[in-house]
Amino acid sequence: MKNIQEMSDNSLVQAYITGEERCLQVLIDRHKNKIYSYILMLVKQQELAEDVFQDTFIKVIQNLKRGKYVDNGRFASWVMRIAHNLVIDFYRKQKHMKVVSNDDNDYDLLNSTKYAESTVEDKMVYSQILSDVSELLELLPDNQKEVVKLRHFMGLSFKEIAEETGVSINTALGRMRYALINMRTMVEEKNISLTI
Amino acid sequence: MNSNATQDLAKLEEYSLALIDFFDSLPKSFFDDENLSPPQRIVDHIVRYSKSEVSSLQNNSKLYRFGVN
């Protein structure tokens, strides 16, 4: 293989598909600023941009591994198109969030601290919980970890997970069950608190 | 009749697609700015996802919160 840095995007993609993982790093390094800037210009929030950037490349990886990339010499455009779809999906979901008015009721069901805006402390604890869960996730066997990520991080149904991972729905469900059992055990053994 | 939100979404979609073409027309050097770079940890997450690697417990990062709450 010639100098990896001099390879074209398409050559890198082809090499990556055949198992050359380091080619992905080169592709990301080559285009990350453009892709990230594009997302940031659309969403205007750094944390959201980071999330979308990560989700975009997870989709890129999945599509590449499924052979869904057709080279037209515009790899970065293809990636931006994926980012575009994720951003539009995000705002479409936001649009469908219902606004409920409670003005006509004497008893204010929603007047509870439970529904109040999170405090800074709550947000910090929540962030730490997510971090803890992510760390626990990494300790699971690969097949269980994959199911949890596809289900909870990417929102796939068990039918989709079964198709994605090439197993039956029952196997996917079983792996999720064992993943939860294992994570609960780790939480108990390590005395970790996962509540706000 | 479209709601404002639907119209806004349509505008965003149009703008977003136009932005892809615009970014494509810019030279690569335009983006050579560390302020336009995503955090390295995000890139590392992506690479680890691709490799399906299990991260080590011994990485000096805070893993567990003992006795909190």
PDB file of C-alpha atoms in Angstrom:
ATOM      1  CA  MET A   1       0.000   0.000   0.000  1.00  0.00           C
ATOM      2  CA  LYS A   2       1.381   3.401  -0.963  1.00  0.00           C
ATOM      3  CA  ASN A   3       1.654   6.243   1.534  1.00  0.00           C
ATOM      4  CA  ILE A   4      -1.714   6.209   3.207  1.00  0.00           C
ATOM      5  CA  GLN A   5      -1.854  10.003   3.456  1.00  0.00           C
ATOM      6  CA  GLU A   6      -1.553  10.295  -0.329  1.00  0.00           C
ATOM      7  CA  MET A   7      -4.330   7.847  -1.114  1.00  0.00           C
ATOM      8  CA  SER A   8      -7.549   9.155  -2.665  1.00  0.00           C
ATOM      9  CA  ASP A   9     -10.755   9.125  -0.641  1.00  0.00           C
ATOM     10  CA  ASN A  10     -12.080   6.262  -2.716  1.00  0.00           C
ATOM     11  CA  SER A  11      -8.926   4.179  -2.255  1.00  0.00           C
ATOM     12  CA  LEU A  12      -9.138   4.792   1.481  1.00  0.00           C
ATOM     13  CA  VAL A  13     -12.797   3.766   1.498  1.00  0.00           C
ATOM     14  CA  GLN A  14     -12.054   0.554  -0.411  1.00  0.00           C
ATOM     15  CA  ALA A  15      -9.130  -0.281   1.874  1.00  0.00           C
ATOM     16  CA  TYR A  16     -11.235   0.469   4.955  1.00  0.00           C
ATOM     17  CA  ILE A  17     -14.011  -1.837   3.765  1.00  0.00           C
ATOM     18  CA  THR A  18     -11.485  -4.637   3.412  1.00  0.00           C
ATOM     19  CA  GLY A  19     -10.375  -4.165   7.004  1.00  0.00           C
ATOM     20  CA  GLU A  20      -7.730  -1.410   6.994  1.00  0.00           C
ATOM     21  CA  GLU A  21      -9.081   0.434  10.041  1.00  0.00           C
ATOM     22  CA  ARG A  22      -6.401   3.133   9.947  1.00  0.00           C
ATOM     23  CA  CYS A  23      -7.866   4.366   6.652  1.00  0.00           C
ATOM     24  CA  LEU A  24     -10.944   5.557   8.546  1.00  0.00           C
ATOM     25  CA  GLN A  25      -8.757   7.728  10.762  1.00  0.00           C
ATOM     26  CA  VAL A  26      -7.190   9.307   7.671  1.00  0.00           C
ATOM     27  CA  LEU A  27     -10.598   9.958   6.126  1.00  0.00           C
ATOM     28  CA  ILE A  28     -11.863  11.547   9.339  1.00  0.00           C
ATOM     29  CA  ASP A  29      -8.746  13.681   9.764  1.00  0.00           C
ATOM     30  CA  ARG A  30      -8.964  14.785   6.156  1.00  0.00           C
ATOM     31  CA  HIS A  31     -12.578  15.931   6.309  1.00  0.00           C
ATOM     32  CA  LYS A  32     -13.480  16.438   9.975  1.00  0.00           C
ATOM     33  CA  ASN A  33     -13.159  20.225   9.997  1.00  0.00           C
ATOM     34  CA  LYS A  34     -15.376  20.673   6.969  1.00  0.00           C
ATOM     35  CA  ILE A  35     -18.023  18.242   8.251  1.00  0.00           C
ATOM     36  CA  TYR A  36     -17.989  19.660  11.776  1.00  0.00           C
ATOM     37  CA  SER A  37     -18.199  23.255  10.524  1.00  0.00           C
ATOM     38  CA  TYR A  38     -21.126  22.318   8.320  1.00  0.00           C
ATOM     39  CA  ILE A  39     -23.011  20.758  11.239  1.00  0.00           C
ATOM     40  CA  LEU A  40     -22.159  23.632  13.567  1.00  0.00           C
ATOM     41  CA  MET A  41     -23.482  26.163  11.071  1.00  0.00           C
ATOM     42  CA  LEU A  42     -26.794  24.321  11.012  1.00  0.00           C
ATOM     43  CA  VAL A  43     -27.346  23.589  14.688  1.00  0.00           C
ATOM     44  CA  LYS A  44     -25.451  26.533  16.287  1.00  0.00           C
ATOM     45  CA  GLN A  45     -24.785  24.569  19.486  1.00  0.00           C
ATOM     46  CA  GLN A  46     -21.433  22.994  20.138  1.00  0.00           C
ATOM     47  CA  GLU A  47     -22.659  19.998  22.161  1.00  0.00           C
ATOM     48  CA  LEU A  48     -25.394  19.194  19.680  1.00  0.00           C
ATOM     49  CA  ALA A  49     -22.907  19.569  16.827  1.00  0.00           C
ATOM     50  CA  GLU A  50     -20.592  17.083  18.532  1.00  0.00           C
ATOM     51  CA  ASP A  51     -23.449  14.589  18.918  1.00  0.00           C
ATOM     52  CA  VAL A  52     -24.515  14.954  15.301  1.00  0.00           C
ATOM     53  CA  PHE A  53     -20.885  14.681  14.143  1.00  0.00           C
ATOM     54  CA  GLN A  54     -20.487  11.409  16.030  1.00  0.00           C
ATOM     55  CA  ASP A  55     -23.820  10.023  14.808  1.00  0.00           C
ATOM     56  CA  THR A  56     -22.933  11.030  11.270  1.00  0.00           C
ATOM     57  CA  PHE A  57     -19.719   9.013  11.247  1.00  0.00           C
ATOM     58  CA  ILE A  58     -21.425   6.049  12.898  1.00  0.00           C
ATOM     59  CA  LYS A  59     -23.851   6.089   9.960  1.00  0.00           C
ATOM     60  CA  VAL A  60     -20.917   6.512   7.591  1.00  0.00           C
ATOM     61  CA  ILE A  61     -19.207   3.449   9.078  1.00  0.00           C
ATOM     62  CA  GLN A  62     -22.388   1.385   8.852  1.00  0.00           C
ATOM     63  CA  ASN A  63     -23.045   2.427   5.277  1.00  0.00           C
ATOM     64  CA  LEU A  64     -19.470   1.775   4.208  1.00  0.00           C
ATOM     65  CA  LYS A  65     -19.491  -1.663   5.778  1.00  0.00           C
ATOM     66  CA  ARG A  66     -22.766  -2.432   4.040  1.00  0.00           C
ATOM     67  CA  GLY A  67     -21.243  -1.373   0.722  1.00  0.00           C
ATOM     68  CA  LYS A  68     -23.663   1.520   0.335  1.00  0.00           C
ATOM     69  CA  TYR A  69     -21.081   4.097  -0.751  1.00  0.00           C
ATOM     70  CA  VAL A  70     -20.818   4.725  -4.478  1.00  0.00           C
ATOM     71  CA  ASP A  71     -17.728   6.701  -5.377  1.00  0.00           C
ATOM     72  CA  ASN A  72     -18.365   9.885  -7.302  1.00  0.00           C
ATOM     73  CA  GLY A  73     -15.262  11.657  -6.097  1.00  0.00           C
ATOM     74  CA  ARG A  74     -17.215  13.550  -3.454  1.00  0.00           C
ATOM     75  CA  PHE A  75     -16.818  11.648  -0.212  1.00  0.00           C
ATOM     76  CA  ALA A  76     -17.141  14.772   1.956  1.00  0.00           C
ATOM     77  CA  SER A  77     -20.399  15.728   0.218  1.00  0.00           C
ATOM     78  CA  TRP A  78     -21.765  12.265   0.840  1.00  0.00           C
ATOM     79  CA  VAL A  79     -20.912  12.570   4.533  1.00  0.00           C
ATOM     80  CA  MET A  80     -22.457  16.057   4.714  1.00  0.00           C
ATOM     81  CA  ARG A  81     -25.603  14.666   3.125  1.00  0.00           C
ATOM     82  CA  ILE A  82     -25.815  12.113   5.935  1.00  0.00           C
ATOM     83  CA  ALA A  83     -25.283  14.911   8.470  1.00  0.00           C
ATOM     84  CA  HIS A  84     -27.988  16.933   6.708  1.00  0.00           C
ATOM     85  CA  ASN A  85     -30.474  14.062   7.118  1.00  0.00           C
ATOM     86  CA  LEU A  86     -29.655  13.723  10.820  1.00  0.00           C
ATOM     87  CA  VAL A  87     -30.061  17.454  11.453  1.00  0.00           C
ATOM     88  CA  ILE A  88     -33.388  17.589   9.628  1.00  0.00           C
ATOM     89  CA  ASP A  89     -34.581  14.503  11.511  1.00  0.00           C
ATOM     90  CA  PHE A  90     -33.593  16.151  14.775  1.00  0.00           C
ATOM     91  CA  TYR A  91     -35.571  19.317  14.047  1.00  0.00           C
ATOM     92  CA  ARG A  92     -38.504  17.316  12.700  1.00  0.00           C
ATOM     93  CA  LYS A  93     -38.702  15.445  16.004  1.00  0.00           C
ATOM     94  CA  GLN A  94     -38.489  18.744  17.891  1.00  0.00           C
ATOM     95  CA  LYS A  95     -41.402  20.037  15.828  1.00  0.00           C
ATOM     96  CA  HIS A  96     -43.573  17.112  16.863  1.00  0.00           C
ATOM     97  CA  MET A  97     -43.071  17.725  20.558  1.00  0.00           C
ATOM     98  CA  LYS A  98     -46.499  18.747  21.855  1.00  0.00           C
ATOM     99  CA  VAL A  99     -47.017  21.843  23.966  1.00  0.00           C
ATOM    100  CA  VAL A 100     -49.589  21.216  26.716  1.00  0.00           C
ATOM    101  CA  SER A 101     -51.410  24.065  28.420  1.00  0.00           C
ATOM    102  CA  ASN A 102     -52.694  23.553  31.964  1.00  0.00           C
ATOM    103  CA  ASP A 103     -54.223  26.987  32.350  1.00  0.00           C
ATOM    104  CA  ASP A 104     -57.847  25.763  32.579  1.00  0.00           C
ATOM    105  CA  ASN A 105     -57.295  23.452  35.541  1.00  0.00           C
ATOM    106  CA  ASP A 106     -57.418  24.482  39.188  1.00  0.00           C
ATOM    107  CA  TYR A 107     -55.011  21.769  40.153  1.00  0.00           C
ATOM    108  CA  ASP A 108     -51.724  22.171  38.403  1.00  0.00           C
ATOM    109  CA  LEU A 109     -50.578  18.646  37.721  1.00  0.00           C
ATOM    110  CA  LEU A 110     -47.352  19.852  36.216  1.00  0.00           C
ATOM    111  CA  ASN A 111     -46.469  22.220  39.039  1.00  0.00           C
ATOM    112  CA  SER A 112     -43.932  19.880  40.540  1.00  0.00           C
ATOM    113  CA  THR A 113     -40.192  20.044  40.971  1.00  0.00           C
ATOM    114  CA  LYS A 114     -40.152  16.761  39.114  1.00  0.00           C
ATOM    115  CA  TYR A 115     -40.936  18.688  35.931  1.00  0.00           C
ATOM    116  CA  ALA A 116     -38.943  21.787  36.746  1.00  0.00           C
ATOM    117  CA  GLU A 117     -35.928  22.733  34.709  1.00  0.00           C
ATOM    118  CA  SER A 118     -32.880  20.789  35.816  1.00  0.00           C
ATOM    119  CA  THR A 119     -30.513  22.481  38.170  1.00  0.00           C
ATOM    120  CA  VAL A 120     -26.830  22.725  37.349  1.00  0.00           C
ATOM    121  CA  GLU A 121     -26.214  19.989  39.905  1.00  0.00           C
ATOM    122  CA  ASP A 122     -28.819  17.739  38.273  1.00  0.00           C
ATOM    123  CA  LYS A 123     -27.195  18.283  34.917  1.00  0.00           C
ATOM    124  CA  MET A 124     -23.757  17.461  36.296  1.00  0.00           C
ATOM    125  CA  VAL A 125     -25.027  14.307  37.970  1.00  0.00           C
ATOM    126  CA  TYR A 126     -26.899  13.292  34.835  1.00  0.00           C
ATOM    127  CA  SER A 127     -23.769  13.838  32.785  1.00  0.00           C
ATOM    128  CA  GLN A 128     -21.810  11.694  35.229  1.00  0.00           C
ATOM    129  CA  ILE A 129     -24.462   8.962  35.050  1.00  0.00           C
ATOM    130  CA  LEU A 130     -24.221   8.894  31.273  1.00  0.00           C
ATOM    131  CA  SER A 131     -20.467   8.706  31.575  1.00  0.00           C
ATOM    132  CA  ASP A 132     -20.712   5.831  34.075  1.00  0.00           C
ATOM    133  CA  VAL A 133     -23.149   3.926  31.892  1.00  0.00           C
ATOM    134  CA  SER A 134     -20.890   4.394  28.867  1.00  0.00           C
ATOM    135  CA  GLU A 135     -17.947   3.026  30.824  1.00  0.00           C
ATOM    136  CA  LEU A 136     -19.988   0.033  32.016  1.00  0.00           C
ATOM    137  CA  LEU A 137     -21.125  -0.571  28.456  1.00  0.00           C
ATOM    138  CA  GLU A 138     -17.546  -0.897  27.312  1.00  0.00           C
ATOM    139  CA  LEU A 139     -17.042  -3.762  29.764  1.00  0.00           C
ATOM    140  CA  LEU A 140     -19.770  -5.900  28.203  1.00  0.00           C
ATOM    141  CA  PRO A 141     -19.052  -8.635  25.675  1.00  0.00           C
ATOM    142  CA  ASP A 142     -19.069  -7.233  22.137  1.00  0.00           C
ATOM    143  CA  ASN A 143     -22.344  -8.837  21.060  1.00  0.00           C
ATOM    144  CA  GLN A 144     -24.207  -7.481  24.105  1.00  0.00           C
ATOM    145  CA  LYS A 145     -22.619  -4.068  23.809  1.00  0.00           C
ATOM    146  CA  GLU A 146     -23.645  -3.856  20.173  1.00  0.00           C
ATOM    147  CA  VAL A 147     -27.303  -4.581  20.957  1.00  0.00           C
ATOM    148  CA  VAL A 148     -27.423  -1.957  23.739  1.00  0.00           C
ATOM    149  CA  LYS A 149     -25.813   0.675  21.516  1.00  0.00           C
ATOM    150  CA  LEU A 150     -28.121  -0.040  18.594  1.00  0.00           C
ATOM    151  CA  ARG A 151     -31.207  -0.045  20.824  1.00  0.00           C
ATOM    152  CA  HIS A 152     -30.554   2.855  23.187  1.00  0.00           C
ATOM    153  CA  PHE A 153     -28.082   5.063  21.382  1.00  0.00           C
ATOM    154  CA  MET A 154     -29.383   4.661  17.849  1.00  0.00           C
ATOM    155  CA  GLY A 155     -33.047   3.880  18.530  1.00  0.00           C
ATOM    156  CA  LEU A 156     -33.295   0.746  16.396  1.00  0.00           C
ATOM    157  CA  SER A 157     -36.120  -1.729  16.987  1.00  0.00           C
ATOM    158  CA  PHE A 158     -35.234  -5.292  17.906  1.00  0.00           C
ATOM    159  CA  LYS A 159     -36.319  -6.362  14.430  1.00  0.00           C
ATOM    160  CA  GLU A 160     -33.859  -3.881  12.927  1.00  0.00           C
ATOM    161  CA  ILE A 161     -31.150  -4.953  15.372  1.00  0.00           C
ATOM    162  CA  ALA A 162     -31.708  -8.587  14.390  1.00  0.00           C
ATOM    163  CA  GLU A 163     -31.323  -7.678  10.712  1.00  0.00           C
ATOM    164  CA  GLU A 164     -28.321  -5.469  11.379  1.00  0.00           C
ATOM    165  CA  THR A 165     -26.442  -8.080  13.403  1.00  0.00           C
ATOM    166  CA  GLY A 166     -27.575 -11.141  11.458  1.00  0.00           C
ATOM    167  CA  VAL A 167     -29.267 -12.929  14.357  1.00  0.00           C
ATOM    168  CA  SER A 168     -32.859 -13.789  15.256  1.00  0.00           C
ATOM    169  CA  ILE A 169     -35.031 -11.324  17.184  1.00  0.00           C
ATOM    170  CA  ASN A 170     -35.014 -13.721  20.143  1.00  0.00           C
ATOM    171  CA  THR A 171     -31.223 -13.758  20.174  1.00  0.00           C
ATOM    172  CA  ALA A 172     -31.134  -9.951  20.083  1.00  0.00           C
ATOM    173  CA  LEU A 173     -33.622  -9.818  22.953  1.00  0.00           C
ATOM    174  CA  GLY A 174     -31.584 -12.363  24.874  1.00  0.00           C
ATOM    175  CA  ARG A 175     -28.399 -10.377  24.414  1.00  0.00           C
ATOM    176  CA  MET A 176     -30.143  -7.250  25.666  1.00  0.00           C
ATOM    177  CA  ARG A 177     -31.404  -9.171  28.704  1.00  0.00           C
ATOM    178  CA  TYR A 178     -27.926 -10.468  29.545  1.00  0.00           C
ATOM    179  CA  ALA A 179     -26.456  -7.004  28.948  1.00  0.00           C
ATOM    180  CA  LEU A 180     -28.865  -5.489  31.470  1.00  0.00           C
ATOM    181  CA  ILE A 181     -28.229  -8.281  33.985  1.00  0.00           C
ATOM    182  CA  ASN A 182     -24.482  -7.825  33.632  1.00  0.00           C
ATOM    183  CA  MET A 183     -24.707  -4.051  33.949  1.00  0.00           C
ATOM    184  CA  ARG A 184     -26.930  -4.324  37.035  1.00  0.00           C
ATOM    185  CA  THR A 185     -24.409  -6.719  38.593  1.00  0.00           C
ATOM    186  CA  MET A 186     -21.568  -4.296  37.886  1.00  0.00           C
ATOM    187  CA  VAL A 187     -23.596  -1.417  39.360  1.00  0.00           C
ATOM    188  CA  GLU A 188     -24.194  -3.421  42.546  1.00  0.00           C
ATOM    189  CA  GLU A 189     -20.631  -4.682  42.836  1.00  0.00           C
ATOM    190  CA  LYS A 190     -19.185  -1.219  42.400  1.00  0.00           C
ATOM    191  CA  ASN A 191     -21.856   0.503  44.490  1.00  0.00           C
ATOM    192  CA  ILE A 192     -22.565   2.979  41.740  1.00  0.00           C
ATOM    193  CA  SER A 193     -25.511   5.342  42.050  1.00  0.00           C
ATOM    194  CA  LEU A 194     -27.360   5.904  38.792  1.00  0.00           C
ATOM    195  CA  THR A 195     -30.176   8.173  39.957  1.00  0.00           C
ATOM    196  CA  ILE A 196     -30.617  11.913  40.254  1.00  0.00           C
TER     197      ILE A 196
ATOM    198  CA  MET B   1     -51.797  24.846   5.038  1.00  0.00           C
ATOM    199  CA  ASN B   2     -48.295  24.530   6.375  1.00  0.00           C
ATOM    200  CA  SER B   3     -47.535  25.576   9.911  1.00  0.00           C
ATOM    201  CA  ASN B   4     -44.708  27.977  10.600  1.00  0.00           C
ATOM    202  CA  ALA B   5     -42.630  25.101  11.919  1.00  0.00           C
ATOM    203  CA  THR B   6     -43.097  23.152   8.707  1.00  0.00           C
ATOM    204  CA  GLN B   7     -42.149  26.178   6.648  1.00  0.00           C
ATOM    205  CA  ASP B   8     -39.099  26.787   8.804  1.00  0.00           C
ATOM    206  CA  LEU B   9     -38.079  23.168   8.405  1.00  0.00           C
ATOM    207  CA  ALA B  10     -38.438  23.394   4.636  1.00  0.00           C
ATOM    208  CA  LYS B  11     -36.266  26.527   4.613  1.00  0.00           C
ATOM    209  CA  LEU B  12     -33.661  24.843   6.789  1.00  0.00           C
ATOM    210  CA  GLU B  13     -33.601  21.863   4.464  1.00  0.00           C
ATOM    211  CA  GLU B  14     -33.110  24.105   1.445  1.00  0.00           C
ATOM    212  CA  TYR B  15     -30.404  26.099   3.219  1.00  0.00           C
ATOM    213  CA  SER B  16     -28.688  22.950   4.432  1.00  0.00           C
ATOM    214  CA  LEU B  17     -28.488  21.446   0.948  1.00  0.00           C
ATOM    215  CA  ALA B  18     -27.235  24.716  -0.526  1.00  0.00           C
ATOM    216  CA  LEU B  19     -24.591  24.814   2.192  1.00  0.00           C
ATOM    217  CA  ILE B  20     -23.240  21.429   1.050  1.00  0.00           C
ATOM    218  CA  ASP B  21     -22.627  22.811  -2.441  1.00  0.00           C
ATOM    219  CA  PHE B  22     -21.116  25.961  -0.973  1.00  0.00           C
ATOM    220  CA  PHE B  23     -18.750  24.045   1.300  1.00  0.00           C
ATOM    221  CA  ASP B  24     -17.743  21.867  -1.630  1.00  0.00           C
ATOM    222  CA  SER B  25     -16.707  24.962  -3.534  1.00  0.00           C
ATOM    223  CA  LEU B  26     -14.424  26.181  -0.748  1.00  0.00           C
ATOM    224  CA  PRO B  27     -10.725  25.271  -0.793  1.00  0.00           C
ATOM    225  CA  LYS B  28      -9.576  22.720   1.781  1.00  0.00           C
ATOM    226  CA  SER B  29      -7.309  25.353   3.324  1.00  0.00           C
ATOM    227  CA  PHE B  30     -10.403  27.322   4.317  1.00  0.00           C
ATOM    228  CA  PHE B  31     -11.043  24.769   7.058  1.00  0.00           C
ATOM    229  CA  ASP B  32      -7.452  24.622   8.330  1.00  0.00           C
ATOM    230  CA  ASP B  33      -8.337  26.158  11.633  1.00  0.00           C
ATOM    231  CA  GLU B  34      -8.265  24.344  14.948  1.00  0.00           C
ATOM    232  CA  ASN B  35     -11.402  26.218  16.017  1.00  0.00           C
ATOM    233  CA  LEU B  36     -13.274  24.354  13.303  1.00  0.00           C
ATOM    234  CA  SER B  37     -12.115  20.995  14.570  1.00  0.00           C
ATOM    235  CA  PRO B  38     -14.324  18.622  16.578  1.00  0.00           C
ATOM    236  CA  PRO B  39     -12.938  17.495  19.968  1.00  0.00           C
ATOM    237  CA  GLN B  40     -10.415  14.677  19.670  1.00  0.00           C
ATOM    238  CA  ARG B  41     -12.418  12.544  22.121  1.00  0.00           C
ATOM    239  CA  ILE B  42     -15.305  12.485  19.627  1.00  0.00           C
ATOM    240  CA  VAL B  43     -12.981  11.301  16.861  1.00  0.00           C
ATOM    241  CA  ASP B  44     -11.554   8.689  19.231  1.00  0.00           C
ATOM    242  CA  HIS B  45     -15.075   7.453  20.046  1.00  0.00           C
ATOM    243  CA  ILE B  46     -15.817   7.021  16.362  1.00  0.00           C
ATOM    244  CA  VAL B  47     -12.588   5.141  15.685  1.00  0.00           C
ATOM    245  CA  ARG B  48     -13.184   2.909  18.717  1.00  0.00           C
ATOM    246  CA  TYR B  49     -16.739   2.244  17.537  1.00  0.00           C
ATOM    247  CA  SER B  50     -15.407   1.158  14.166  1.00  0.00           C
ATOM    248  CA  LYS B  51     -12.884  -1.169  15.787  1.00  0.00           C
ATOM    249  CA  SER B  52     -15.460  -2.288  18.403  1.00  0.00           C
ATOM    250  CA  GLU B  53     -12.715  -1.904  20.964  1.00  0.00           C
ATOM    251  CA  VAL B  54     -13.257  -2.319  24.694  1.00  0.00           C
ATOM    252  CA  SER B  55     -11.677   0.537  26.616  1.00  0.00           C
ATOM    253  CA  SER B  56      -9.497  -0.203  29.616  1.00  0.00           C
ATOM    254  CA  LEU B  57     -10.583   0.434  33.183  1.00  0.00           C
ATOM    255  CA  GLN B  58      -7.088   1.651  33.977  1.00  0.00           C
ATOM    256  CA  ASN B  59      -7.154   4.900  32.070  1.00  0.00           C
ATOM    257  CA  ASN B  60      -7.186   7.230  35.057  1.00  0.00           C
ATOM    258  CA  SER B  61     -10.617   8.559  34.113  1.00  0.00           C
ATOM    259  CA  LYS B  62     -13.241   8.701  36.824  1.00  0.00           C
ATOM    260  CA  LEU B  63     -15.322   5.593  36.451  1.00  0.00           C
ATOM    261  CA  TYR B  64     -17.553   5.207  39.438  1.00  0.00           C
ATOM    262  CA  ARG B  65     -19.216   7.507  41.913  1.00  0.00           C
ATOM    263  CA  PHE B  66     -19.232   5.777  45.262  1.00  0.00           C
ATOM    264  CA  GLY B  67     -22.031   6.589  47.679  1.00  0.00           C
ATOM    265  CA  VAL B  68     -23.395   9.567  45.784  1.00  0.00           C
ATOM    266  CA  ASN B  69     -27.118  10.225  46.312  1.00  0.00           C
TER     267      ASN B  69
END
